[in-house]
Tab-separated table of C-alpha atoms in Angstrom:
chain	number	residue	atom	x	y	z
A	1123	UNK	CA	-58.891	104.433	-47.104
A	1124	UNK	CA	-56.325	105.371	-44.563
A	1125	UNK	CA	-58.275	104.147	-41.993
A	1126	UNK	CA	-58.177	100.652	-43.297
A	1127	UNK	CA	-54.814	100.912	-44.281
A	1128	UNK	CA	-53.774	101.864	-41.047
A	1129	UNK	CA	-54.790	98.468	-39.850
A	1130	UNK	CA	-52.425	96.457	-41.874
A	1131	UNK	CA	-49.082	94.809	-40.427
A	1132	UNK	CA	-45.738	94.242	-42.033
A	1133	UNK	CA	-43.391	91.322	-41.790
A	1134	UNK	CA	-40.875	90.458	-44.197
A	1135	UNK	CA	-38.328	87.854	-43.401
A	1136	UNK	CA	-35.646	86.549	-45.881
A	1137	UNK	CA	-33.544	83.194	-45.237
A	1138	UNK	CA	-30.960	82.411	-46.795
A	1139	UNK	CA	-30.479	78.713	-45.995
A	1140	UNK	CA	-33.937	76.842	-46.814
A	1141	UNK	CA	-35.634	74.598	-44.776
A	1142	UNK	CA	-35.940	70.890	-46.558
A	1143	UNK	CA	-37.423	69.186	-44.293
A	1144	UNK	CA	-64.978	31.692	-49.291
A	1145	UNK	CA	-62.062	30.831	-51.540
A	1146	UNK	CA	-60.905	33.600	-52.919
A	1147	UNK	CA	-60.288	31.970	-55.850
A	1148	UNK	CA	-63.669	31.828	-56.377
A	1149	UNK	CA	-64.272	35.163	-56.824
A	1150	UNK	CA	-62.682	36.066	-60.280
A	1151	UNK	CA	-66.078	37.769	-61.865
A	1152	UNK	CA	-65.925	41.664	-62.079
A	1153	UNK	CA	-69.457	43.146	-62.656
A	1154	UNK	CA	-69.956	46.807	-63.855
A	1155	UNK	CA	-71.986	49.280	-61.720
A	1156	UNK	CA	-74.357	49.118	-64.368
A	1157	UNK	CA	-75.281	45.704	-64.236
A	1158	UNK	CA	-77.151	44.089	-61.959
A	1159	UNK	CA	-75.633	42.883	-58.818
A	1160	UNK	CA	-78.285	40.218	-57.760
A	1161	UNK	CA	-77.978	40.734	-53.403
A	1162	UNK	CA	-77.197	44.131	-53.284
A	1163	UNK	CA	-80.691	46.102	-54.265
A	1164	UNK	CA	-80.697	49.920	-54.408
A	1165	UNK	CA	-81.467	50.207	-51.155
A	1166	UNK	CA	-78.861	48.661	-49.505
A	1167	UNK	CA	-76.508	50.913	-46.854
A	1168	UNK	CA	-73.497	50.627	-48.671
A	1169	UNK	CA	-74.913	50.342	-52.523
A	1170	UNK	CA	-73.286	53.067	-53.540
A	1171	UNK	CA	-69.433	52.336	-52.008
A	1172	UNK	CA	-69.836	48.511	-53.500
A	1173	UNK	CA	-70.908	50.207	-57.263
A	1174	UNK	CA	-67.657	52.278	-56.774
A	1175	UNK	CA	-65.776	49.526	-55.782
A	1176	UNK	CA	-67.064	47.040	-58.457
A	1177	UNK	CA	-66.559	49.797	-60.999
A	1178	UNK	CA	-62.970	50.409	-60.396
A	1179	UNK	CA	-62.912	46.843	-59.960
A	1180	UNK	CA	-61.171	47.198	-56.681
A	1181	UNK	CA	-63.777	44.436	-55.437
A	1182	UNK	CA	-65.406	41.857	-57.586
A	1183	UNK	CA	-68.193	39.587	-57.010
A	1184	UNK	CA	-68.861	35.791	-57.178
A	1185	UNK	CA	-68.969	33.765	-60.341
A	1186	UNK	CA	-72.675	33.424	-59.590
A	1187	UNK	CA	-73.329	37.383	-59.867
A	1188	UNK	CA	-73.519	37.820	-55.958
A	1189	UNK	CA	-71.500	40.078	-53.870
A	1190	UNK	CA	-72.886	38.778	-50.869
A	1191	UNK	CA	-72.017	42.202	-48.659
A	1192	UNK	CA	-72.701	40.740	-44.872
A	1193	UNK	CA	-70.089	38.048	-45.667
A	1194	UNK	CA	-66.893	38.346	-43.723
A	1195	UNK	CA	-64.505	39.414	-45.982
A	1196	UNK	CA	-61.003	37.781	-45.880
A	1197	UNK	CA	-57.741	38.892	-44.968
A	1198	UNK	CA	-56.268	37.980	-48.818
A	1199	UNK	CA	-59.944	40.019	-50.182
A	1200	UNK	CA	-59.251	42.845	-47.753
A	1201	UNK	CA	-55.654	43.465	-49.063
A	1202	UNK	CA	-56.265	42.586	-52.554
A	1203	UNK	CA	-59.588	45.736	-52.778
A	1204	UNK	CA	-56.556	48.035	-50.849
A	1205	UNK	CA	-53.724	47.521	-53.260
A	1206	UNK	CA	-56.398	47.851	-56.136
A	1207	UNK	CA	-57.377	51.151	-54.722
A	1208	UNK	CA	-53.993	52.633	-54.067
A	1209	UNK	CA	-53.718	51.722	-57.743
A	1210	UNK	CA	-49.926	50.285	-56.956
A	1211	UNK	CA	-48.060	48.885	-59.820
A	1212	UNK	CA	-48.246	44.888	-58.333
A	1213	UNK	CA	-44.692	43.847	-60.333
A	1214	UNK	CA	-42.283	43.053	-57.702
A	1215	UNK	CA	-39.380	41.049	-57.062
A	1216	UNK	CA	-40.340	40.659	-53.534
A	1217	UNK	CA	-40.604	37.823	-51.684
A	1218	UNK	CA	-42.428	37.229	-48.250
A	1219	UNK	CA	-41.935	34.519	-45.690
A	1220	UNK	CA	-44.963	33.604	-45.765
A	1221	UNK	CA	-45.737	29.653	-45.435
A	1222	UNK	CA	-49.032	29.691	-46.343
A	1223	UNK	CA	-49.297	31.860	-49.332
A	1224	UNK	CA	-48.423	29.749	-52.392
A	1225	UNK	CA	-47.731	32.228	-55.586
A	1226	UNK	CA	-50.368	30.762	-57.689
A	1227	UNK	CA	-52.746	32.500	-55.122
A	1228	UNK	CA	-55.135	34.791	-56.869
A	1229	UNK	CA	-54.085	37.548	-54.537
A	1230	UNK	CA	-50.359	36.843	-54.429
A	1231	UNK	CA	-48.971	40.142	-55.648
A	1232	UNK	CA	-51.142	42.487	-54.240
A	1233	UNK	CA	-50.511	40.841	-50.760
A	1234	UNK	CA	-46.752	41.125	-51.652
A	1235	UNK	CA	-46.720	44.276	-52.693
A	1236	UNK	CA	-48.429	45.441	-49.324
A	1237	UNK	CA	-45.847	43.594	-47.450
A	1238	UNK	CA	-43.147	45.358	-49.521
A	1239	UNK	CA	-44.177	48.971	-48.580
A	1240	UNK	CA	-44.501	47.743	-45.565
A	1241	UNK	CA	-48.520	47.958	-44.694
A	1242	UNK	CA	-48.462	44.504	-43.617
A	1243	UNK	CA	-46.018	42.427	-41.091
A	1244	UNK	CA	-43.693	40.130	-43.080
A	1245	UNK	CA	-43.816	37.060	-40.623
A	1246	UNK	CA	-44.051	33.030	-41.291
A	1247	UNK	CA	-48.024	33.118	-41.830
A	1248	UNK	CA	-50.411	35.572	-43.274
A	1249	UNK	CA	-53.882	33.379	-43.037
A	1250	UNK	CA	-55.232	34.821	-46.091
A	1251	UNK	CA	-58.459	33.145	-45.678
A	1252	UNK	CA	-59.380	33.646	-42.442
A	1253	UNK	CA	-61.701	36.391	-41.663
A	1254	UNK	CA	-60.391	39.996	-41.129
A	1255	UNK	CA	-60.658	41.657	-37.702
A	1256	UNK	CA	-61.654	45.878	-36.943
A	1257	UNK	CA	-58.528	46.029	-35.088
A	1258	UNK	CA	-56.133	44.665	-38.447
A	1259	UNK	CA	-58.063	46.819	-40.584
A	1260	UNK	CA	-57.983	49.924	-38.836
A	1261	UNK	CA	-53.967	49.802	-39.242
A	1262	UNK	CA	-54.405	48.658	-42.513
A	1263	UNK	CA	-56.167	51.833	-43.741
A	1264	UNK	CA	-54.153	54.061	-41.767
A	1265	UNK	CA	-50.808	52.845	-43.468
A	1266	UNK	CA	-52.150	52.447	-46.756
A	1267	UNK	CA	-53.518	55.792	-47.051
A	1268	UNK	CA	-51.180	57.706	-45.726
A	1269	UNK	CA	-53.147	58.812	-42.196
A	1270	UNK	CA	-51.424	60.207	-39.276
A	1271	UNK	CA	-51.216	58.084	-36.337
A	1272	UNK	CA	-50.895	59.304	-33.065
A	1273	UNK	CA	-51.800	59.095	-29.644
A	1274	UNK	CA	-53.924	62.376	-28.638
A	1275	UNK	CA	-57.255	61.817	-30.279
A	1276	UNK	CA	-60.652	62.949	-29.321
A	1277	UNK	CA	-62.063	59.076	-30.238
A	1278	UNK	CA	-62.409	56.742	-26.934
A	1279	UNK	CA	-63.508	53.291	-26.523
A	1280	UNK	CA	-64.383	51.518	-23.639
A	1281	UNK	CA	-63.015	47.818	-25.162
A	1282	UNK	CA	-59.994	49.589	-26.532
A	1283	UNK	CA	-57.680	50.371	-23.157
A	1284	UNK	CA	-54.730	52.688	-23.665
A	1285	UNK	CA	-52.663	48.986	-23.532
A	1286	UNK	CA	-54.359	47.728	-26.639
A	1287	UNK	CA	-51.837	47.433	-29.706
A	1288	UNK	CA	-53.914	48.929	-32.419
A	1289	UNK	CA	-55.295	52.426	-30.012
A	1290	UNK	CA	-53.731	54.833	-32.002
A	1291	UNK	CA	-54.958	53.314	-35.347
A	1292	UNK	CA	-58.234	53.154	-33.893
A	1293	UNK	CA	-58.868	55.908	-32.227
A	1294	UNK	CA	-56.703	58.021	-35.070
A	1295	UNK	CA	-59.212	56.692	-37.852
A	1296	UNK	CA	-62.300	57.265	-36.083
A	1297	UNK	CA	-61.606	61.297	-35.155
A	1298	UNK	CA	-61.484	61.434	-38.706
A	1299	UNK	CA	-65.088	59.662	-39.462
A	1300	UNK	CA	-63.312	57.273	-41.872
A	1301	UNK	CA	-64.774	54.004	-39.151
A	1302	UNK	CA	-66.605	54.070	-36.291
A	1303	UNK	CA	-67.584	51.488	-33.324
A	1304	UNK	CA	-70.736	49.313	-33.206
A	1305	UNK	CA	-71.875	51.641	-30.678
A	1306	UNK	CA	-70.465	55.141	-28.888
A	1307	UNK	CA	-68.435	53.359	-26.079
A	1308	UNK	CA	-67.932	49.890	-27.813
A	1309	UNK	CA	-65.395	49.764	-30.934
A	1310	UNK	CA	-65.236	45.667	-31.127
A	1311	UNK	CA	-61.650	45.429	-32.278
A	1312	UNK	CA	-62.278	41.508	-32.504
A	1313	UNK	CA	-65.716	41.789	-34.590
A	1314	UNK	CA	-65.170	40.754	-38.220
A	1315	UNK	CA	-65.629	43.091	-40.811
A	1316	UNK	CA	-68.218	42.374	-43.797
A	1317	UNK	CA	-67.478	43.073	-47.542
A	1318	UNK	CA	-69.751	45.427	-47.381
A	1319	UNK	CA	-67.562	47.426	-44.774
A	1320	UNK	CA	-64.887	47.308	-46.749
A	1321	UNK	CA	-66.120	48.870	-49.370
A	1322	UNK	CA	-67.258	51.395	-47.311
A	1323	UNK	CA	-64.257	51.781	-45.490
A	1324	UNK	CA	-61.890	51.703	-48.437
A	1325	UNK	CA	-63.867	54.343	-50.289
A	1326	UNK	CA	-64.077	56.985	-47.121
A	1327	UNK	CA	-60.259	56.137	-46.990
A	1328	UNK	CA	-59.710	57.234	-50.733
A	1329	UNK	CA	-61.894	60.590	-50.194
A	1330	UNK	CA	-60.454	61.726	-46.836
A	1331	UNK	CA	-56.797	60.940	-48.911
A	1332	UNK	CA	-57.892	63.019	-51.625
A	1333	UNK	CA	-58.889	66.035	-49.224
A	1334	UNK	CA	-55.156	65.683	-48.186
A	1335	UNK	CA	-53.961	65.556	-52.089
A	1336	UNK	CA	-56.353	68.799	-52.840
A	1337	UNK	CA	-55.043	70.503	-49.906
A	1338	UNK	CA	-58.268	70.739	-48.435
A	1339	UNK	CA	-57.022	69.365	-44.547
A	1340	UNK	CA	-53.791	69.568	-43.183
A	1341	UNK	CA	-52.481	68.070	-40.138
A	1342	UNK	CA	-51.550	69.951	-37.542
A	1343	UNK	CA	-48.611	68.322	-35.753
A	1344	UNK	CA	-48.903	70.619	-32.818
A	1345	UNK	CA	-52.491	70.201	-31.929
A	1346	UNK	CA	-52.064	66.669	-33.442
A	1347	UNK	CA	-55.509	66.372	-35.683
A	1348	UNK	CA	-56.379	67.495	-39.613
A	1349	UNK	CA	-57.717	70.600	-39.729
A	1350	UNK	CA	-59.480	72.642	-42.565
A	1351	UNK	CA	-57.904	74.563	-45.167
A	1352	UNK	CA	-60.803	75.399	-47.460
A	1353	UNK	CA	-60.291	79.029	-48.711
A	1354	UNK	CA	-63.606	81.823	-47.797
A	1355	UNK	CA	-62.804	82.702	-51.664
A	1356	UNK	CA	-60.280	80.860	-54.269
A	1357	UNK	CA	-61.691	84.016	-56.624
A	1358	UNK	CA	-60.720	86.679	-54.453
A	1359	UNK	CA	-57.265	85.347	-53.816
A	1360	UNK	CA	-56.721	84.566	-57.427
A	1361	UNK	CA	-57.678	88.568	-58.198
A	1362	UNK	CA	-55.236	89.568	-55.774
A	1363	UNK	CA	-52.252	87.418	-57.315
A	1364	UNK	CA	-53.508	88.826	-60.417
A	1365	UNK	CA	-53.301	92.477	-59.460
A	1366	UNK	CA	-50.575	92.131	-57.445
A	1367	UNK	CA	-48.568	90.717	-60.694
A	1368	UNK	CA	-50.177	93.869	-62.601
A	1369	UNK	CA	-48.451	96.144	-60.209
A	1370	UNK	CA	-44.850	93.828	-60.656
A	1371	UNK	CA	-45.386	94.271	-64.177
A	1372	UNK	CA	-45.196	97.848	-64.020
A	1373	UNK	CA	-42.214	97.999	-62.472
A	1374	UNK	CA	-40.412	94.979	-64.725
A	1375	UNK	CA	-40.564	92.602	-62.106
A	1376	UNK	CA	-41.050	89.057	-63.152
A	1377	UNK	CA	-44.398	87.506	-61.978
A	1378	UNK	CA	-45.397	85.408	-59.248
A	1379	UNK	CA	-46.105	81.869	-59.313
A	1380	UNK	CA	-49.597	80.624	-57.789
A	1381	UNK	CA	-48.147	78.185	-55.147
A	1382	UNK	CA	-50.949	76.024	-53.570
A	1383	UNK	CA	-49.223	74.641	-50.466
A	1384	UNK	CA	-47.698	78.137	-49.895
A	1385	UNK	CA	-51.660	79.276	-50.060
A	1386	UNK	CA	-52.637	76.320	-47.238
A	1387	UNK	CA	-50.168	77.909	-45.335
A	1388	UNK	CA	-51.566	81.476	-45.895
A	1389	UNK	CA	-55.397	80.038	-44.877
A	1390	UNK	CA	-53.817	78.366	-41.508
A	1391	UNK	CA	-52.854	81.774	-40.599
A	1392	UNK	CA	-55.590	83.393	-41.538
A	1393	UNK	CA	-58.048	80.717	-39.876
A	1394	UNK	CA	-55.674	81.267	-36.842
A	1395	UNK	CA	-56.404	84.595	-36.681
A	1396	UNK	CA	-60.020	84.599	-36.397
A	1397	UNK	CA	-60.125	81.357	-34.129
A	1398	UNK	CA	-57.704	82.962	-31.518
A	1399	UNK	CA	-58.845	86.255	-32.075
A	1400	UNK	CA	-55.490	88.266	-32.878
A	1401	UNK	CA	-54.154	90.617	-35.913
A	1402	UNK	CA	-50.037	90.208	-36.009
A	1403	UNK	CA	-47.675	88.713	-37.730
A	1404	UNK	CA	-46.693	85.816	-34.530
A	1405	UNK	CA	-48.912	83.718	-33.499
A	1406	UNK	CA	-49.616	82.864	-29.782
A	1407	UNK	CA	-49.907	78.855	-30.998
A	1408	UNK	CA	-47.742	78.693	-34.176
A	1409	UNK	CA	-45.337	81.234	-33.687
A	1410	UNK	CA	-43.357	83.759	-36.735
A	1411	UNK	CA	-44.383	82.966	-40.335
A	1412	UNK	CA	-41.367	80.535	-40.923
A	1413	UNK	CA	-42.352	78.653	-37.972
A	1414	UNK	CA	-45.550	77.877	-39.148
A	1415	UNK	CA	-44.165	77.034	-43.082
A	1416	UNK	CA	-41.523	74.828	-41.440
A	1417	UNK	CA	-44.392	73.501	-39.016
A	1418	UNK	CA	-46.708	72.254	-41.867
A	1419	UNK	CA	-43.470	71.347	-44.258
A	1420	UNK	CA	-42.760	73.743	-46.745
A	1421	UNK	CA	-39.746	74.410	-47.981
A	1422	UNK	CA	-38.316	77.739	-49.037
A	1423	UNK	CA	-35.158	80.230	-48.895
A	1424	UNK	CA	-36.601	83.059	-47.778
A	1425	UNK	CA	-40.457	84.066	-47.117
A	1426	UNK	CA	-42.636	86.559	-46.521
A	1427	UNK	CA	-46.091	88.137	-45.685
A	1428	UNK	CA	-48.292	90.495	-45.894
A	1429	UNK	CA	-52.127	90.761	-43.491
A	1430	UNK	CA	-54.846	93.398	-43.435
A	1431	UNK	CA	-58.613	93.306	-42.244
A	1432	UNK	CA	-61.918	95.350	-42.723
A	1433	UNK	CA	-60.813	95.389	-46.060
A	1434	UNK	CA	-63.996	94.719	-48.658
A	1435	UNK	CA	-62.372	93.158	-51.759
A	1436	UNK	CA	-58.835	92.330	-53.789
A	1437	UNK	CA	-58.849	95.803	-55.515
A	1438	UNK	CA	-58.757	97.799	-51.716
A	1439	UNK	CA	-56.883	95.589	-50.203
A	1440	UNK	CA	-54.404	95.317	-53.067
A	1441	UNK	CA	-54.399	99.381	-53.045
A	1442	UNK	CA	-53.972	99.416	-49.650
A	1443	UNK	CA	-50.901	97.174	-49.585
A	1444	UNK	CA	-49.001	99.181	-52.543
A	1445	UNK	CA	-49.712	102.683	-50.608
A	1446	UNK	CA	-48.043	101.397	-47.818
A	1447	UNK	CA	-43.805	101.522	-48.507
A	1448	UNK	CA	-43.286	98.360	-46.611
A	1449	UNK	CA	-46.025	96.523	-48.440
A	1450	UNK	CA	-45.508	97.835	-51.378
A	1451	UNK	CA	-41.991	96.635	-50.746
A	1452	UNK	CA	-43.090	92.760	-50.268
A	1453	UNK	CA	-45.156	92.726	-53.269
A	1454	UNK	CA	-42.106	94.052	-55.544
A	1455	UNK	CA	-39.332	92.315	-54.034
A	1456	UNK	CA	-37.365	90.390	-57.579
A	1457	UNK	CA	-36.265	87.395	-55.483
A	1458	UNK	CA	-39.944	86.490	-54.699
A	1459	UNK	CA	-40.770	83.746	-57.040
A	1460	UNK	CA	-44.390	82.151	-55.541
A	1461	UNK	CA	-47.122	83.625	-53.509
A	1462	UNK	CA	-49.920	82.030	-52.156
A	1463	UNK	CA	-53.192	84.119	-50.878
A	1464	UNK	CA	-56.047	83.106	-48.392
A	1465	UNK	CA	-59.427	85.332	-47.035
A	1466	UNK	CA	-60.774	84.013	-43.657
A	1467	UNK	CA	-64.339	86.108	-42.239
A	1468	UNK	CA	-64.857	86.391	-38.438
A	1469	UNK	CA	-68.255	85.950	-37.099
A	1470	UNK	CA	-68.670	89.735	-37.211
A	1471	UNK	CA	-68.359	89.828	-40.908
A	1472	UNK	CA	-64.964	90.880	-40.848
A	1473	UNK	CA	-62.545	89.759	-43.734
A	1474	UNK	CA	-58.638	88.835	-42.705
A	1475	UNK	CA	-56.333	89.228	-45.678
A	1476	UNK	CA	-53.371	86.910	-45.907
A	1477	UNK	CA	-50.747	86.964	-48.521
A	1478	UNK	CA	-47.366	85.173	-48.126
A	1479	UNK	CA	-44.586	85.436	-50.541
A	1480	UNK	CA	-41.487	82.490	-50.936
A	1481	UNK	CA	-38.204	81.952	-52.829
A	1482	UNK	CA	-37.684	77.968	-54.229
């Protein structure tokens, strides 16, 4: 027991100031998933994406029961499936200057409502029929769904120079597998994309979004990319929060609150420390505890943490936290109000215990 307690480190920090840092007209049919949609058999690539889409009636088909998926889909279709899918509320007062979209379009309001959060350019013409290009999508998706944009991406094309308007969107998008390019060195930024690539494309859009919203990838603005954040055990840091508010209790100390971006924060540093290979409270790439918190936005008035490894389960390393004074100290302190725990296992089996503490 001492031995493994022997390898546990102690930081507490407490701050007192906190840190806030066709025509479309024509296409007014919506068929279920379960029925049959006549040009889009089973088999089809992107079956499953266009059954989502028709489901949640994000996309419809035609009058006639077609979808007809290897049809270019137009720019007043393409925004019309992405305002569906953010599920917007399309009542607005808004107006656009555009000269050629009358209001008794089908797609009016979800075109002006895109405009008014400001996914697409308010100028004199929108061309809602004409087809949509790779290069206006990609931006599309990336503003719609809330993707980080920037310019240090892993993603290269060989017809997208670094002088090309939409890079960024591009190559942003594709290091995240939501698109890719019709080949590994060609991206076609002109090509036209087919209803059946929307739906595609909308629906990786809507899962890689809900990673972010279930805290599952973060991004990193210092190494600018998403990285994981899946915890090696939600059970095992759920015991600990549990025994650790067993051992508050004893002493009349008011529980802590499970705090799941606190927790994120927790398995960053605990992924850190197996990928870089180092037990302490700084990190060589993120720096102190609050410099990582501040780093990845949270907000708090004062913070904590607590690490240990080569510890087998919550119980020890719970045990071995409360026999050591300063530990013990963290876990008790009354002006602690959330925690948030994370587990992380090197390659040689070894388990890295991370518990931070915060004031709101």
């Amino acid at each position: 027991m001492f031995k493994k307690i022997s390898s546990i480190i102690l930081l507490s920090i407490v701050l007192q100031a906190a840190f806030c840092f066709g025509s479309s007209a024509s296409i007014n049919k919506v068929f279920a998933a379960s029925n049959l949609v006549k040009d889009v058999p089973v088999s089809y690539w992107a079956n499953s994406s266009i059954q989502h889409m028709l489901t949640k009636q994000y996309m419809t088909t035609y009058d006639d029961g077609n979808f007809k998926p290897d049809q270019s889909v137009t720019r007043a279709e393409a925004a019309s499936a992405i305002a569906r899918s953010m599920q917007l509320d399309l009542e607005t007062s808004f107006l656009p200057n555009f000269e050629d979209l009358p209001v008794t379009h089908p797609y009016y309001k979800e075109i002006c409502k895109l405009v008014e959060i400001g996914v697409l350019q308010n100028s004199d013409t929108f061309h809602p029929e004409a087809p949509l290009k790779r290069m206006h999508l990609a931006k599309m998706l990336t503003l719609s769904y809330g993707i980080e944009v920037d310019a240090k991406n892993n993603s290269k094309f060989n017809d997208v120079p670094s002088t090309h308007w939409a890079k960024d969107y591009i190559e942003s998008l594709a290091d995240i597998e939501v698109i890719q390019g019709v080949d590994r060195q060609h991206f076609a930024p002109n090509g036209l994309v087919t209803r059946a690539q929307l739906a595609a494309l909308v629906e990786r859009s809507i899962d890689f979004r809900q990673k972010v919203t279930k805290l599952e990838v973060a991004y990193d603005y210092l190494s600018k990319d998403y990285i994981p954040t899946v915890n090696f055990s939600t059970d095992w840091s759920q015991e600990v929060i549990r025994l650790i508010n067993v051992e508050r209790q004893k002493y009349k100390v008011e529980p802590l609150s499970y705090d799941a971006p606190l927790t994120q924060i927790a398995i960053i540093k605990a992924q850190d420390m197996v990928n870089r290979n180092y037990f302490e409270h700084e990190s060589p790439y993120y720096g102190k505890a609050w410099d990582l918190a501040t780093l990845f936005d949270y907000s708090y008035t004062s913070l904590g943490e607590n690490l240990a490894r080569n510890i087998p389960s919550p119980v020890v390393a719970v045990k071995a936290w409360m026999t050591s004074p300063s530990h013990r100290d963290n876990i008790l302190k009354a002006h602690y109000t959330n925690t948030g725990v994370a587990v992380e296992k090197d390659s040689k089996g070894n388990y890295y215990w991370v518990q931070m503490f915060s004031s709101q």
